[in-house]
PDB file of C-alpha atoms in Angstrom:
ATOM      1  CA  UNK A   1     -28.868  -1.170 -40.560  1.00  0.00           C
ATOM      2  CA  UNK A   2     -25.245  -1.952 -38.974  1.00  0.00           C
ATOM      3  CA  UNK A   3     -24.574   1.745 -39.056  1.00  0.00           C
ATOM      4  CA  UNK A   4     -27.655   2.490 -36.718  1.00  0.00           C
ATOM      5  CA  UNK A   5     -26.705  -0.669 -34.537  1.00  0.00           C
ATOM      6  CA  UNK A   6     -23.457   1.077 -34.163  1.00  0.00           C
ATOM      7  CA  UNK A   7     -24.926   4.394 -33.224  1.00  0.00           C
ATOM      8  CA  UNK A   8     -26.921   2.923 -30.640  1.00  0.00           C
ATOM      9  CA  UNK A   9     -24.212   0.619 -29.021  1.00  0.00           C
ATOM     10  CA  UNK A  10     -22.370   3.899 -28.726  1.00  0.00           C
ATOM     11  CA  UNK A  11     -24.988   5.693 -26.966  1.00  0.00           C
ATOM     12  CA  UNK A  12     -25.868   2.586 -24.909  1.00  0.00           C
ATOM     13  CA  UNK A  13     -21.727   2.383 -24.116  1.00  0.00           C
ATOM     14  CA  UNK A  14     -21.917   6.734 -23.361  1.00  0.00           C
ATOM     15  CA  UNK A  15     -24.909   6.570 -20.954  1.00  0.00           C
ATOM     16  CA  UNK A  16     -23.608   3.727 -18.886  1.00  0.00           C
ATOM     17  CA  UNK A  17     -20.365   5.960 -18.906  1.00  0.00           C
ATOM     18  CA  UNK A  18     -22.301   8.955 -17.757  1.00  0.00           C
ATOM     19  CA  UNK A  19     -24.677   7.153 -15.145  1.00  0.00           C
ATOM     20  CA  UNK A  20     -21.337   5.531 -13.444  1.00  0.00           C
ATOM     21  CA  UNK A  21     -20.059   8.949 -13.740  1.00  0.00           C
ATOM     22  CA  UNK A  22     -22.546  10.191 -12.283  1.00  0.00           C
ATOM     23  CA  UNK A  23     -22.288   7.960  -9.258  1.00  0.00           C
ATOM     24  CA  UNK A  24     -19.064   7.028  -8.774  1.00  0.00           C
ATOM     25  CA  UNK A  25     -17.107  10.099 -10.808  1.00  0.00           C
ATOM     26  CA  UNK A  26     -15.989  11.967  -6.889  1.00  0.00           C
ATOM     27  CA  UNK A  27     -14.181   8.712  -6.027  1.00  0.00           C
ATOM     28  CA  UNK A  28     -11.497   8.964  -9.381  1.00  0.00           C
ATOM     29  CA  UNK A  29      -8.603  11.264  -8.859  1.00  0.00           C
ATOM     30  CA  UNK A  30      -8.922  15.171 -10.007  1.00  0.00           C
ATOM     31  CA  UNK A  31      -6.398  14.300 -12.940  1.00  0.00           C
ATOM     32  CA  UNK A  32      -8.949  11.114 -13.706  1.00  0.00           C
ATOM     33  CA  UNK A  33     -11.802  13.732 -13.423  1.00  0.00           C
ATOM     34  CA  UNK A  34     -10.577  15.646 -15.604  1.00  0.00           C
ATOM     35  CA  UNK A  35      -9.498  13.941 -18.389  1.00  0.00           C
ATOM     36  CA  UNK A  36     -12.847  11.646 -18.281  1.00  0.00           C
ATOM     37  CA  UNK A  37     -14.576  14.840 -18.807  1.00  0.00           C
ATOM     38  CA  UNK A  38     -13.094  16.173 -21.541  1.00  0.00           C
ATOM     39  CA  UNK A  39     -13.184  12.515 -22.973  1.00  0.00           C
ATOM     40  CA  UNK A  40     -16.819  11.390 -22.247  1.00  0.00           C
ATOM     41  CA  UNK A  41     -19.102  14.797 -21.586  1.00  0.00           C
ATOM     42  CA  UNK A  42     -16.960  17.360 -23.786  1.00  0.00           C
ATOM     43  CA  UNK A  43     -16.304  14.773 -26.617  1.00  0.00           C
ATOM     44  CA  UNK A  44     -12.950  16.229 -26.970  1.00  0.00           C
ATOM     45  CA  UNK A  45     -10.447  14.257 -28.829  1.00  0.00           C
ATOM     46  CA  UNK A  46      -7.412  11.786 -27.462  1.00  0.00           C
ATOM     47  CA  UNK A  47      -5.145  14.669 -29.261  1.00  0.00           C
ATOM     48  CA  UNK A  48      -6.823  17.476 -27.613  1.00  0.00           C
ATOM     49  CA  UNK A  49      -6.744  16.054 -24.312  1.00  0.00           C
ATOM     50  CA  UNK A  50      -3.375  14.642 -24.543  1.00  0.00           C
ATOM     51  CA  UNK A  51      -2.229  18.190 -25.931  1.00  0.00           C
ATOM     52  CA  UNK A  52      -4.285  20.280 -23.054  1.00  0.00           C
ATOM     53  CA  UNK A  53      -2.987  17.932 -20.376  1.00  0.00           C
ATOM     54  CA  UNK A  54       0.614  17.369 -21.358  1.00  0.00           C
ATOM     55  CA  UNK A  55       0.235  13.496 -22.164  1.00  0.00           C
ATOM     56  CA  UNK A  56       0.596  10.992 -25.267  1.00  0.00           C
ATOM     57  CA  UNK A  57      -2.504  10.218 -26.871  1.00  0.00           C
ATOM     58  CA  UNK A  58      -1.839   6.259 -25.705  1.00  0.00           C
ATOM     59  CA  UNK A  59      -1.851   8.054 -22.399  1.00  0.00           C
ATOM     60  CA  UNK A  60      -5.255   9.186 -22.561  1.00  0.00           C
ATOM     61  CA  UNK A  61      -6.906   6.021 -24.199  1.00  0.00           C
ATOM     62  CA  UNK A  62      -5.173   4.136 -21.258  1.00  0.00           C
ATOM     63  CA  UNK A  63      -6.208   6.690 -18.666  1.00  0.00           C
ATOM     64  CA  UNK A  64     -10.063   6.410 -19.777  1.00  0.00           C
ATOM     65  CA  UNK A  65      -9.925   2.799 -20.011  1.00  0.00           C
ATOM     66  CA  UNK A  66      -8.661   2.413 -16.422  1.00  0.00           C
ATOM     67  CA  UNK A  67     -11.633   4.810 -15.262  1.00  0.00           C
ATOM     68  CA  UNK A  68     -13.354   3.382 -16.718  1.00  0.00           C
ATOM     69  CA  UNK A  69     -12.917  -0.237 -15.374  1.00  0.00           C
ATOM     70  CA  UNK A  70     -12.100   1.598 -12.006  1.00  0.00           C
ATOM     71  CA  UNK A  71     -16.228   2.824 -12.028  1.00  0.00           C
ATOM     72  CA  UNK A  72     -17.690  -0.003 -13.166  1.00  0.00           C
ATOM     73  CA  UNK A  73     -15.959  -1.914 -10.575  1.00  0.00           C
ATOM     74  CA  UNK A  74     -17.339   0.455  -7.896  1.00  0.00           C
ATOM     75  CA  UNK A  75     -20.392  -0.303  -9.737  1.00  0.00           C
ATOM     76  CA  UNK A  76     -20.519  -4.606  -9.704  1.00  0.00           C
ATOM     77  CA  UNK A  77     -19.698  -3.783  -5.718  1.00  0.00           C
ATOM     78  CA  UNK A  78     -22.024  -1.032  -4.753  1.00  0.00           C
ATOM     79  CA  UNK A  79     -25.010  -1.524  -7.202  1.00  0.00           C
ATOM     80  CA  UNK A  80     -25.902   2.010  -7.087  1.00  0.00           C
ATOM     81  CA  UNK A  81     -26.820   2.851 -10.946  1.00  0.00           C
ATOM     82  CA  UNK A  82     -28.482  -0.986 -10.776  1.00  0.00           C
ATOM     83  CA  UNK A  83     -30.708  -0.023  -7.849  1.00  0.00           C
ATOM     84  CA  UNK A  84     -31.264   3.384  -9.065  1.00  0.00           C
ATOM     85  CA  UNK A  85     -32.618   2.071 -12.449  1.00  0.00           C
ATOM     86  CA  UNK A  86     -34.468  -0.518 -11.176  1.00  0.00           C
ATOM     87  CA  UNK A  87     -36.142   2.783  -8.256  1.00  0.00           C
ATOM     88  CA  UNK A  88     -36.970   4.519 -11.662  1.00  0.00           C
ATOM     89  CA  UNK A  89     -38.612   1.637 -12.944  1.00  0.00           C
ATOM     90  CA  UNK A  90     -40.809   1.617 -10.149  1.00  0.00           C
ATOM     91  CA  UNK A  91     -41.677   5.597 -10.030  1.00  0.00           C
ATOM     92  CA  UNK A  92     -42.418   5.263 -13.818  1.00  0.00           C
ATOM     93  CA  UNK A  93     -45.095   2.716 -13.356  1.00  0.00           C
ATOM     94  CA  UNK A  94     -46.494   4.630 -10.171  1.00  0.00           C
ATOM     95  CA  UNK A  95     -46.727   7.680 -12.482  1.00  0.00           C
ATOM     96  CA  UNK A  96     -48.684   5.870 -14.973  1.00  0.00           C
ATOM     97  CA  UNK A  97     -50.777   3.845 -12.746  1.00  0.00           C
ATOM     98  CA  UNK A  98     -51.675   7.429 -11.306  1.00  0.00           C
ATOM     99  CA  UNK A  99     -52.550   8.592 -15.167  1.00  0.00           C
ATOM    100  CA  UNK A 100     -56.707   9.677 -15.147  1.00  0.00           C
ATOM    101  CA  UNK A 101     -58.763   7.644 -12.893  1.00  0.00           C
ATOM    102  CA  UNK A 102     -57.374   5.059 -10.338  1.00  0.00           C
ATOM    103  CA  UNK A 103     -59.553   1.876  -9.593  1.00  0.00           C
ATOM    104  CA  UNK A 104     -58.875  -0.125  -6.255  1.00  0.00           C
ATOM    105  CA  UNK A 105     -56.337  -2.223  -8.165  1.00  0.00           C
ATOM    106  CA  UNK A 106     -54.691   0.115  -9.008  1.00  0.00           C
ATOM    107  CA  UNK A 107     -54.116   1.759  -5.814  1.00  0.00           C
ATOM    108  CA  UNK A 108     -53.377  -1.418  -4.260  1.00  0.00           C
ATOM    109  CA  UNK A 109     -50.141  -1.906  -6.971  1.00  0.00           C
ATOM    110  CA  UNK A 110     -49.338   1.431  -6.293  1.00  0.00           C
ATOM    111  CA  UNK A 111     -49.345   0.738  -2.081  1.00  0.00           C
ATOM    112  CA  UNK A 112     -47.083  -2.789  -3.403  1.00  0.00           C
ATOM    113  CA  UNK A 113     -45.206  -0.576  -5.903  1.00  0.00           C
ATOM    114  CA  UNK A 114     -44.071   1.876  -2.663  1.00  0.00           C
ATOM    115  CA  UNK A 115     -43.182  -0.693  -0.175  1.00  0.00           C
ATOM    116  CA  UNK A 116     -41.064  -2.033  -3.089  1.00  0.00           C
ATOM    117  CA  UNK A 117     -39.522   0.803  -3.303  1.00  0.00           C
ATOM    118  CA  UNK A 118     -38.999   1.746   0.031  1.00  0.00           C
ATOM    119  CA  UNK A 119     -37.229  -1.849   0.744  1.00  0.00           C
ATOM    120  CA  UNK A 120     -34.934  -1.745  -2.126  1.00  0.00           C
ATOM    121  CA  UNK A 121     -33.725   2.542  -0.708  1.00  0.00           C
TER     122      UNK A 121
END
């Protein structure tokens, strides 16, 4: 049971990783780019990188680190994976309400559900 705990606190930990990536990625440095890639999408390791880039391998734990605190501090300012998560929230429950036949009630949550969304963009 711990090992499957584990396995999903690590994918939990490498889709937050890619979502700020996502987002914020443009705003780190080409040599931050770079060696967040290889780190985080190509699941390269610290001795790869640091060999391919010319670094230590303390180099490249400390350089992913910093990125990322350096995104997810773009992140507690800007709010831009928040609100985009909270925007698919609201298209997910549109698409279901929208699933076979729609009732008055239901297109009055969806006409809530859009405002909603349109506030929040």
């Amino acid at each position: 049971m711990a090992r499957g705990r584990c396995a999903l606190m690590k994918m939990d930990k490498l889709y937050e990783q890619t979502m700020l990536y996502d987002f914020y990625g443009e705003l780190l440095t080409e040599h931050q780019r770079q060696v967040y890639e290889d780190a985080v999408y190509n699941d390269l390791s610290l001795s790869e990188i640091a060999q391919e880039q010319g670094i230590s391998r303390q180099g490249v734990h400390d350089l992913v680190r910093r990125c990322d605190r350096i995104l997810q501090g773009y992140e507690e300012k800007l709010h831009l994976v928040e609100r985009f998560a909270r925007a698919r929230e609201t298209v997910e429950e549109i698409r279901e309400l929208t699933l076979g036949e729609t009732d008055q009630a239901a297109l009055l949550r969806i006409r809530e559900l859009s405002c909603k969304l349109l506030e929040e963009l």
